[in-house]
CSV table of C-alpha atoms in Angstrom, one decimal:
chain,number,residue,atom,x,y,z
A,16,MET,CA,-31.1,-38.7,-59.1
A,17,SER,CA,-28.5,-40.2,-56.7
A,18,ALA,CA,-29.0,-40.0,-52.9
A,19,PRO,CA,-26.9,-37.3,-51.2
A,20,THR,CA,-23.6,-38.7,-49.7
A,21,ALA,CA,-23.7,-38.8,-45.9
A,22,PRO,CA,-21.0,-36.4,-44.3
A,23,GLY,CA,-18.0,-38.1,-42.8
A,24,PRO,CA,-17.4,-38.0,-39.0
A,25,ARG,CA,-16.1,-35.0,-37.2
A,26,PHE,CA,-13.1,-35.9,-35.2
A,27,ALA,CA,-11.8,-34.4,-32.1
A,28,VAL,CA,-8.6,-35.4,-30.2
A,29,VAL,CA,-7.6,-34.8,-26.6
A,30,GLY,CA,-3.8,-34.5,-26.6
A,31,ASN,CA,-0.9,-32.1,-26.5
A,32,PRO,CA,-1.2,-29.9,-29.6
A,33,GLU,CA,2.4,-29.7,-30.1
A,34,ASN,CA,3.0,-33.4,-30.0
A,35,ARG,CA,3.8,-35.4,-33.1
A,36,ARG,CA,1.1,-38.0,-32.3
A,37,VAL,CA,-1.5,-35.3,-32.6
A,38,ALA,CA,0.1,-34.1,-35.9
A,39,LEU,CA,0.2,-37.5,-37.4
A,40,PHE,CA,-3.5,-38.2,-36.5
A,41,GLY,CA,-4.4,-34.9,-38.0
A,42,ASP,CA,-2.6,-35.8,-41.2
A,43,ALA,CA,-4.4,-39.0,-41.3
A,44,VAL,CA,-7.7,-37.3,-41.0
A,45,ARG,CA,-7.0,-34.6,-43.6
A,46,THR,CA,-5.7,-37.3,-46.0
A,47,ALA,CA,-9.0,-39.0,-45.7
A,48,GLY,CA,-10.7,-36.0,-47.0
A,49,LEU,CA,-12.1,-34.8,-43.8
A,50,PRO,CA,-11.7,-31.5,-41.8
A,51,ALA,CA,-8.7,-31.4,-39.4
A,52,PRO,CA,-9.8,-32.8,-36.0
A,53,ARG,CA,-10.6,-30.3,-33.2
A,54,VAL,CA,-7.7,-30.5,-30.7
A,55,VAL,CA,-8.5,-30.3,-27.0
A,56,PRO,CA,-5.3,-29.7,-25.0
A,57,TRP,CA,-4.8,-32.0,-22.0
A,58,ALA,CA,-3.7,-28.9,-20.0
A,59,ASP,CA,-7.1,-27.4,-20.6
A,60,VAL,CA,-8.9,-30.5,-19.6
A,61,LEU,CA,-6.9,-30.8,-16.4
A,62,ARG,CA,-7.1,-27.2,-15.4
A,63,ASP,CA,-10.8,-26.6,-16.3
A,64,GLY,CA,-12.2,-29.8,-14.9
A,65,GLY,CA,-13.0,-31.5,-18.2
A,66,ALA,CA,-14.2,-30.9,-21.8
A,67,ASP,CA,-17.5,-31.1,-23.6
A,68,PHE,CA,-17.9,-32.7,-27.1
A,69,ALA,CA,-20.8,-32.5,-29.5
A,70,ALA,CA,-22.9,-35.6,-30.0
A,71,ASP,CA,-21.6,-36.0,-33.6
A,72,GLU,CA,-18.0,-35.8,-32.6
A,73,THR,CA,-15.8,-39.0,-32.6
A,74,VAL,CA,-13.3,-38.4,-29.8
A,75,ARG,CA,-9.8,-39.9,-29.7
A,76,VAL,CA,-7.7,-39.7,-26.5
A,77,ASP,CA,-4.1,-39.4,-27.0
A,78,SER,CA,-1.1,-39.7,-24.8
A,79,PRO,CA,-0.6,-37.0,-22.2
A,80,GLY,CA,3.2,-37.5,-22.3
A,81,GLU,CA,6.1,-35.3,-23.4
A,82,ASN,CA,4.7,-32.1,-22.0
A,83,ASP,CA,6.1,-30.6,-18.8
A,84,GLU,CA,3.0,-28.6,-17.8
A,85,VAL,CA,0.7,-31.7,-18.2
A,86,ASP,CA,3.2,-33.8,-16.3
A,87,ARG,CA,3.1,-31.4,-13.2
A,88,LEU,CA,-0.8,-31.4,-13.4
A,89,LEU,CA,-0.7,-35.2,-13.3
A,90,ARG,CA,2.3,-36.0,-11.1
A,91,GLY,CA,2.6,-32.7,-9.1
A,92,PRO,CA,5.6,-30.3,-9.2
A,93,GLY,CA,9.1,-31.6,-9.7
A,94,ASP,CA,11.7,-32.7,-12.2
A,95,PRO,CA,9.9,-34.2,-15.2
A,96,THR,CA,12.7,-36.7,-15.7
A,97,ARG,CA,12.0,-38.2,-12.2
A,98,VAL,CA,10.6,-41.7,-12.1
A,99,GLU,CA,8.4,-41.6,-8.9
A,100,GLY,CA,4.9,-40.3,-8.9
A,101,SER,CA,3.2,-42.7,-11.3
A,102,ALA,CA,0.4,-43.6,-8.8
A,103,ARG,CA,-0.6,-40.0,-8.6
A,104,TRP,CA,-0.4,-39.7,-12.4
A,105,TYR,CA,-2.6,-42.7,-12.9
A,106,ALA,CA,-5.2,-41.5,-10.4
A,107,ARG,CA,-5.4,-38.1,-11.9
A,108,LEU,CA,-5.4,-39.4,-15.5
A,109,ILE,CA,-8.3,-41.8,-14.7
A,110,ALA,CA,-10.2,-39.1,-12.9
A,111,ALA,CA,-9.7,-36.8,-15.9
A,112,LEU,CA,-11.0,-39.2,-18.5
A,113,GLY,CA,-14.3,-39.2,-16.5
A,114,THR,CA,-14.6,-35.5,-17.1
A,115,LEU,CA,-14.8,-35.8,-20.9
A,116,ARG,CA,-18.5,-35.3,-21.6
A,117,GLY,CA,-20.4,-36.1,-24.9
A,118,GLY,CA,-19.2,-37.4,-28.2
A,119,THR,CA,-18.4,-40.9,-29.2
A,120,ARG,CA,-15.3,-42.2,-27.8
A,121,LEU,CA,-12.6,-44.4,-29.6
A,122,ASP,CA,-11.1,-45.2,-26.3
A,123,ASP,CA,-13.1,-46.6,-23.4
A,124,PRO,CA,-12.4,-45.0,-20.0
A,125,ASP,CA,-12.7,-48.6,-18.2
A,126,ASP,CA,-10.4,-50.2,-20.8
A,127,LEU,CA,-7.8,-47.4,-20.2
A,128,ALA,CA,-8.0,-47.8,-16.5
A,129,VAL,CA,-7.0,-51.5,-16.8
A,130,LEU,CA,-4.4,-50.8,-19.6
A,131,PHE,CA,-2.5,-48.4,-17.4
A,132,ASP,CA,-2.3,-50.9,-14.5
A,133,LYS,CA,0.1,-53.6,-15.4
A,134,ARG,CA,-1.3,-55.9,-12.5
A,135,ARG,CA,-5.0,-55.6,-13.7
A,136,CYS,CA,-4.0,-55.9,-17.4
A,137,HIS,CA,-2.0,-59.0,-16.7
A,138,ALA,CA,-4.8,-60.5,-14.7
A,139,VAL,CA,-7.4,-59.8,-17.5
A,140,LEU,CA,-5.1,-61.4,-20.2
A,141,ASP,CA,-4.3,-64.4,-18.0
A,142,ALA,CA,-8.0,-65.1,-17.3
A,143,ALA,CA,-8.8,-64.9,-21.0
A,144,GLY,CA,-6.2,-67.6,-21.8
A,145,ILE,CA,-3.7,-65.3,-23.3
A,146,PRO,CA,-0.1,-66.6,-22.9
A,147,VAL,CA,1.7,-64.1,-20.5
A,148,PRO,CA,4.7,-64.4,-18.3
A,149,ALA,CA,4.0,-65.9,-14.9
A,150,SER,CA,3.4,-63.2,-12.2
A,151,PRO,CA,2.7,-63.4,-8.4
A,152,THR,CA,1.2,-59.8,-8.4
A,153,SER,CA,-1.9,-60.1,-10.5
A,154,GLY,CA,-5.2,-61.9,-10.3
A,155,PRO,CA,-6.8,-63.4,-7.1
A,156,GLY,CA,-4.4,-63.6,-4.3
A,157,ALA,CA,-2.0,-61.2,-5.7
A,158,ALA,CA,0.9,-60.5,-3.5
A,159,PRO,CA,1.7,-57.0,-2.2
A,160,VAL,CA,5.1,-55.6,-3.0
A,161,ARG,CA,6.1,-53.0,-0.2
A,162,GLY,CA,9.7,-53.0,-1.2
A,163,TRP,CA,12.9,-55.1,-2.0
A,164,ASP,CA,12.4,-57.4,0.8
A,165,ASP,CA,9.0,-58.5,-0.7
A,166,VAL,CA,10.6,-58.9,-4.1
A,167,ARG,CA,13.3,-61.1,-2.6
A,168,ALA,CA,10.7,-63.3,-0.8
A,169,LEU,CA,8.6,-63.7,-4.0
A,170,MET,CA,11.7,-64.6,-6.0
A,171,ARG,CA,12.4,-67.4,-3.6
A,172,GLU,CA,8.9,-68.5,-3.2
A,173,HIS,CA,8.3,-68.6,-7.0
A,174,ARG,CA,11.8,-69.7,-8.0
A,175,MET,CA,12.1,-66.7,-10.1
A,176,HIS,CA,15.9,-66.3,-10.7
A,177,ARG,CA,15.3,-63.8,-13.4
A,178,LEU,CA,12.3,-61.4,-13.4
A,179,PHE,CA,11.2,-57.9,-14.5
A,180,VAL,CA,10.1,-55.5,-11.8
A,181,LYS,CA,7.8,-52.9,-13.3
A,182,PRO,CA,6.0,-49.9,-11.9
A,183,ALA,CA,2.4,-50.7,-12.1
A,184,HIS,CA,1.4,-47.6,-13.9
A,185,GLY,CA,4.7,-46.9,-15.9
A,186,SER,CA,5.3,-46.6,-19.6
A,187,SER,CA,8.2,-46.4,-22.1
A,188,ALA,CA,10.1,-48.8,-19.8
A,189,SER,CA,10.3,-46.0,-17.1
A,190,GLY,CA,11.5,-47.5,-13.8
A,191,VAL,CA,11.6,-51.1,-15.2
A,192,LEU,CA,14.3,-53.3,-13.8
A,193,ALA,CA,15.4,-56.7,-15.4
A,194,VAL,CA,16.8,-58.4,-12.4
A,195,ASP,CA,19.2,-61.5,-12.6
A,196,SER,CA,20.2,-63.4,-9.6
A,197,GLY,CA,23.0,-66.0,-9.9
A,198,GLY,CA,24.9,-68.3,-7.6
A,199,GLY,CA,26.7,-67.1,-4.6
A,200,GLY,CA,24.2,-64.5,-3.8
A,201,ARG,CA,25.3,-62.4,-6.9
A,202,ILE,CA,22.6,-60.2,-8.4
A,203,ARG,CA,22.4,-57.7,-11.2
A,204,ALA,CA,19.7,-55.3,-12.4
A,205,THR,CA,19.6,-53.7,-15.9
A,206,THR,CA,17.5,-50.6,-16.1
A,207,SER,CA,17.3,-47.0,-17.5
A,208,VAL,CA,16.9,-45.6,-14.0
A,209,GLU,CA,19.6,-43.3,-12.8
A,210,LEU,CA,20.0,-43.5,-9.0
A,211,ALA,CA,21.3,-40.1,-7.9
A,212,PRO,CA,23.6,-39.7,-4.8
A,213,ASP,CA,20.7,-38.2,-2.9
A,214,GLY,CA,18.6,-41.3,-3.5
A,215,ARG,CA,16.3,-39.7,-6.1
A,216,LEU,CA,15.5,-41.6,-9.4
A,217,TYR,CA,15.7,-40.2,-12.8
A,218,ASN,CA,14.8,-41.5,-16.3
A,219,SER,CA,17.8,-41.9,-18.6
A,220,LEU,CA,18.3,-42.6,-22.2
A,221,ARG,CA,21.3,-44.9,-21.3
A,222,VAL,CA,20.6,-48.5,-20.0
A,223,ARG,CA,22.9,-49.2,-17.1
A,224,ARG,CA,23.6,-52.1,-14.8
A,225,TYR,CA,23.6,-52.2,-11.0
A,226,HIS,CA,25.7,-54.9,-9.3
A,227,ARG,CA,25.3,-53.9,-5.7
A,228,GLU,CA,22.1,-55.2,-4.0
A,229,HIS,CA,22.0,-52.1,-1.8
A,230,ASP,CA,21.6,-50.0,-5.0
A,231,ILE,CA,18.9,-52.3,-6.4
A,232,ALA,CA,17.0,-52.3,-3.0
A,233,ALA,CA,17.2,-48.5,-2.9
A,234,ILE,CA,15.5,-48.3,-6.3
A,235,VAL,CA,12.8,-50.8,-5.6
A,236,ASP,CA,12.1,-49.3,-2.2
A,237,ALA,CA,11.7,-45.9,-3.8
A,238,LEU,CA,9.4,-47.2,-6.5
A,239,ALA,CA,7.2,-49.5,-4.3
A,240,PRO,CA,4.8,-46.9,-2.9
A,241,ASP,CA,3.7,-46.3,-6.5
A,242,GLY,CA,2.8,-49.9,-6.9
A,243,LEU,CA,4.9,-52.7,-8.5
A,244,HIS,CA,4.3,-55.7,-10.8
A,245,LEU,CA,6.6,-58.6,-11.0
A,246,GLU,CA,6.9,-60.9,-14.0
A,247,ARG,CA,9.0,-63.9,-14.8
A,248,TRP,CA,11.8,-63.0,-17.4
A,249,LEU,CA,11.0,-65.2,-20.4
A,250,PRO,CA,14.1,-66.0,-22.6
A,251,LYS,CA,13.3,-64.4,-25.9
A,252,ALA,CA,14.2,-65.4,-29.5
A,253,SER,CA,17.1,-63.6,-31.1
A,254,GLN,CA,17.8,-62.0,-34.4
A,255,GLU,CA,21.5,-61.7,-35.5
A,256,GLY,CA,22.5,-62.3,-31.9
A,257,ARG,CA,20.2,-59.6,-30.4
A,258,ALA,CA,17.1,-60.3,-28.3
A,259,ALA,CA,14.0,-59.7,-30.4
A,260,ASP,CA,10.4,-58.9,-29.7
A,261,LEU,CA,7.5,-57.2,-31.6
A,262,ARG,CA,5.2,-54.3,-31.2
A,263,VAL,CA,2.0,-55.3,-32.9
A,264,VAL,CA,-0.7,-52.7,-33.6
A,265,VAL,CA,-4.2,-54.0,-33.6
A,266,VAL,CA,-7.0,-51.7,-35.0
A,267,ALA,CA,-10.6,-52.7,-34.9
A,268,GLY,CA,-9.7,-56.3,-34.0
A,269,ARG,CA,-7.2,-56.8,-36.8
A,270,ALA,CA,-3.3,-56.8,-36.5
A,271,THR,CA,-2.4,-54.1,-39.1
A,272,HIS,CA,1.1,-53.1,-38.2
A,273,ALA,CA,4.3,-54.8,-36.7
A,274,VAL,CA,7.8,-53.7,-36.0
A,275,VAL,CA,10.6,-55.9,-34.7
A,276,ARG,CA,12.7,-54.5,-31.9
A,277,THR,CA,16.1,-55.9,-31.1
A,278,SER,CA,18.6,-55.1,-28.5
A,279,ARG,CA,21.7,-56.3,-26.7
A,280,SER,CA,19.9,-55.4,-23.4
A,281,PRO,CA,16.8,-56.7,-22.1
A,282,MET,CA,15.0,-53.5,-22.9
A,283,THR,CA,14.1,-53.4,-26.6
A,284,ASN,CA,12.4,-49.9,-26.6
A,285,LEU,CA,13.7,-48.0,-29.6
A,286,HIS,CA,14.3,-44.8,-27.5
A,287,LEU,CA,16.7,-46.8,-25.3
A,288,GLY,CA,18.9,-47.9,-28.0
A,289,GLY,CA,16.9,-50.7,-29.6
A,290,SER,CA,17.0,-51.2,-33.3
A,291,ARG,CA,14.3,-52.1,-35.8
A,292,GLY,CA,14.8,-55.7,-36.9
A,293,ASP,CA,13.8,-57.6,-40.1
A,294,LEU,CA,10.2,-58.4,-40.1
A,295,ASP,CA,10.4,-60.8,-43.1
A,296,ALA,CA,13.1,-62.8,-41.3
A,297,VAL,CA,10.8,-63.0,-38.2
A,298,ARG,CA,8.1,-64.5,-40.3
A,299,GLN,CA,10.5,-66.9,-41.9
A,300,SER,CA,11.8,-67.9,-38.4
A,301,PHE,CA,8.2,-68.7,-37.2
A,302,GLU,CA,7.6,-70.8,-40.3
A,303,ALA,CA,10.9,-72.5,-40.1
A,304,ALA,CA,10.2,-73.6,-36.4
A,305,GLY,CA,6.8,-75.1,-37.6
A,306,ALA,CA,4.8,-72.3,-36.2
A,307,ARG,CA,2.6,-70.0,-38.2
A,308,TRP,CA,3.0,-66.1,-38.5
A,309,THR,CA,-0.7,-65.8,-38.6
A,310,ASP,CA,-1.0,-67.6,-35.2
A,311,ALA,CA,1.4,-65.1,-33.7
A,312,LEU,CA,-0.7,-62.2,-35.0
A,313,GLY,CA,-3.7,-64.1,-33.6
A,314,VAL,CA,-2.3,-64.0,-30.2
A,315,CYS,CA,-2.1,-60.3,-30.5
A,316,GLU,CA,-5.7,-59.9,-31.8
A,317,ALA,CA,-6.9,-62.1,-28.9
A,318,ALA,CA,-5.2,-59.8,-26.5
A,319,ALA,CA,-6.7,-56.8,-28.0
A,320,ALA,CA,-10.1,-58.5,-27.8
A,321,CYS,CA,-9.9,-58.3,-24.1
A,322,PHE,CA,-10.5,-54.5,-24.6
A,323,PRO,CA,-13.2,-54.5,-27.2
A,324,ARG,CA,-14.5,-50.9,-26.6
A,325,THR,CA,-11.0,-49.5,-27.6
A,326,LEU,CA,-10.3,-49.0,-31.3
A,327,CYS,CA,-6.4,-49.4,-31.3
A,328,VAL,CA,-4.0,-51.0,-28.9
A,329,GLY,CA,-0.2,-51.9,-29.2
A,330,VAL,CA,0.7,-55.3,-28.2
A,331,ASP,CA,4.1,-56.3,-27.1
A,332,LEU,CA,4.7,-59.8,-28.4
A,333,LEU,CA,7.6,-61.9,-26.9
A,334,PRO,CA,8.7,-64.8,-29.1
A,335,ALA,CA,10.3,-67.6,-27.1
A,336,VAL,CA,13.6,-69.0,-27.9
A,337,GLY,CA,13.2,-71.4,-31.0
A,338,TRP,CA,10.3,-69.2,-32.4
A,339,ARG,CA,7.6,-71.9,-31.7
A,340,ARG,CA,5.7,-70.0,-29.0
A,341,SER,CA,4.9,-66.4,-28.1
A,342,ALA,CA,3.7,-64.6,-25.0
A,343,VAL,CA,2.2,-61.1,-24.5
A,344,GLY,CA,4.4,-58.9,-22.4
A,345,GLU,CA,2.1,-55.8,-22.4
A,346,VAL,CA,-0.9,-54.2,-24.1
A,347,ASN,CA,-0.4,-50.5,-24.6
A,348,ALA,CA,-3.1,-47.8,-24.9
A,349,PHE,CA,-0.9,-45.5,-26.9
A,350,GLY,CA,1.2,-48.0,-28.6
A,351,ASP,CA,0.6,-46.8,-32.2
A,352,LEU,CA,3.4,-44.3,-32.5
A,353,LEU,CA,5.3,-46.0,-35.5
A,354,PRO,CA,5.9,-43.2,-37.9
A,355,ARG,CA,6.1,-44.1,-41.6
A,356,LEU,CA,5.3,-47.7,-41.1
A,357,THR,CA,2.7,-49.0,-43.4
A,358,GLY,CA,0.2,-51.9,-42.9
A,359,LEU,CA,0.9,-55.6,-43.1
A,360,PRO,CA,0.1,-57.4,-46.3
A,361,GLY,CA,-3.5,-58.8,-46.2
A,362,SER,CA,-4.3,-56.6,-43.1
A,363,GLY,CA,-6.5,-54.2,-45.1
A,364,ALA,CA,-4.1,-51.4,-44.0
A,365,GLU,CA,-1.7,-51.7,-46.8
A,366,GLY,CA,-0.3,-48.4,-47.7
A,367,LEU,CA,-1.7,-46.7,-44.5
A,368,ASP,CA,0.2,-45.8,-41.3
A,369,THR,CA,-1.3,-46.7,-38.0
A,370,TYR,CA,-3.3,-43.5,-37.8
A,371,GLY,CA,-4.6,-43.8,-41.3
A,372,ALA,CA,-5.7,-47.3,-40.4
A,373,GLN,CA,-7.7,-46.0,-37.6
A,374,VAL,CA,-9.4,-43.3,-39.5
A,375,ALA,CA,-10.2,-45.9,-42.2
A,376,ALA,CA,-11.7,-48.2,-39.6
A,377,VAL,CA,-14.0,-45.5,-38.4
A,378,LEU,CA,-14.9,-44.6,-41.9
A,379,HIS,CA,-15.7,-48.2,-42.9
A,380,ASP,CA,-17.7,-48.5,-39.6
A,381,ARG,CA,-15.5,-51.4,-38.5
A,382,HIS,CA,-15.3,-49.9,-35.0
A,383,ARG,CA,-18.8,-50.4,-33.8
A,384,THR,CA,-18.0,-50.4,-30.1
A,385,GLY,CA,-17.3,-46.8,-29.6
A,386,THR,CA,-19.8,-45.6,-27.1
A,387,PRO,CA,-21.5,-42.3,-26.5
A,388,HIS,CA,-20.6,-40.6,-23.2
A,389,ALA,CA,-22.8,-38.3,-21.2
């Protein structure tokens, strides 16, 4: 007589019930033959002071984004398209993570606290020997950025004629400026920020350029109270005349999915007009340059290894001009939203989307670092 089969895990997800992220994860769980996950709304967590999970529940924390009520609870009242308020958003999010009680977490609160602070994340990667753009705002002796005057001073001190100015707690390129200074005092910033006549800042789906230093200073000065991170602007490789980078999803330590993002602007984010490029052509470009595609994926896996208690991260890989070297731009806690994309050959996730790969990793016990929480 055969032994009874052990029941599969019971999943729960903290997220916005109407969001496609929650729906896609639920689809992956059901496809694996398991009951639909219990959904705990972010709005309830924030209003009620937390949530409780059973000891046998495996808990996934998903993005709190794209919900106006949750945005108000995290950032306070105001237009949800405004850019300011990311420091309050971060503080309240991290506090809320501490109110999730019980269960076994797939996302470690301490890891998330680092992943949502670009200064801390950059410092962790740099200390681990991961190639990252040079930055004066992370690590020991990090420089404060109180406004545009500080940015200008750091540009001169570190000879950064081209740099990215990023909100420390931003996501989806919100508030990011690609600043390019030329001869004769000329300066230009490329960003999705819309500067309103009253000085308020709004997110826009249109990338625009500011050529007046007064306008650039106004944007940076408005963002500085929330915290800013500066990085040297690395020239990226191109594909068909467009700047190219990659989002690589790493699940349980293995690079499972990758998408090429190309753009004629410095921002390659797909929601800002970036386009998906040709991944096979990228692999061939690495190989033709004498580099190895597996080494590029290895950089992403090494970056993910800095956050070993979190099942899945999305790594932004920046291939340098010539395709011989790569650097890590960011590591994203909620970087797995790549609908209909199936796993890389040899990754173990062939035929699975990013959510299916995560469910499979749990079922096959490849994520041994999920920790119970009191």
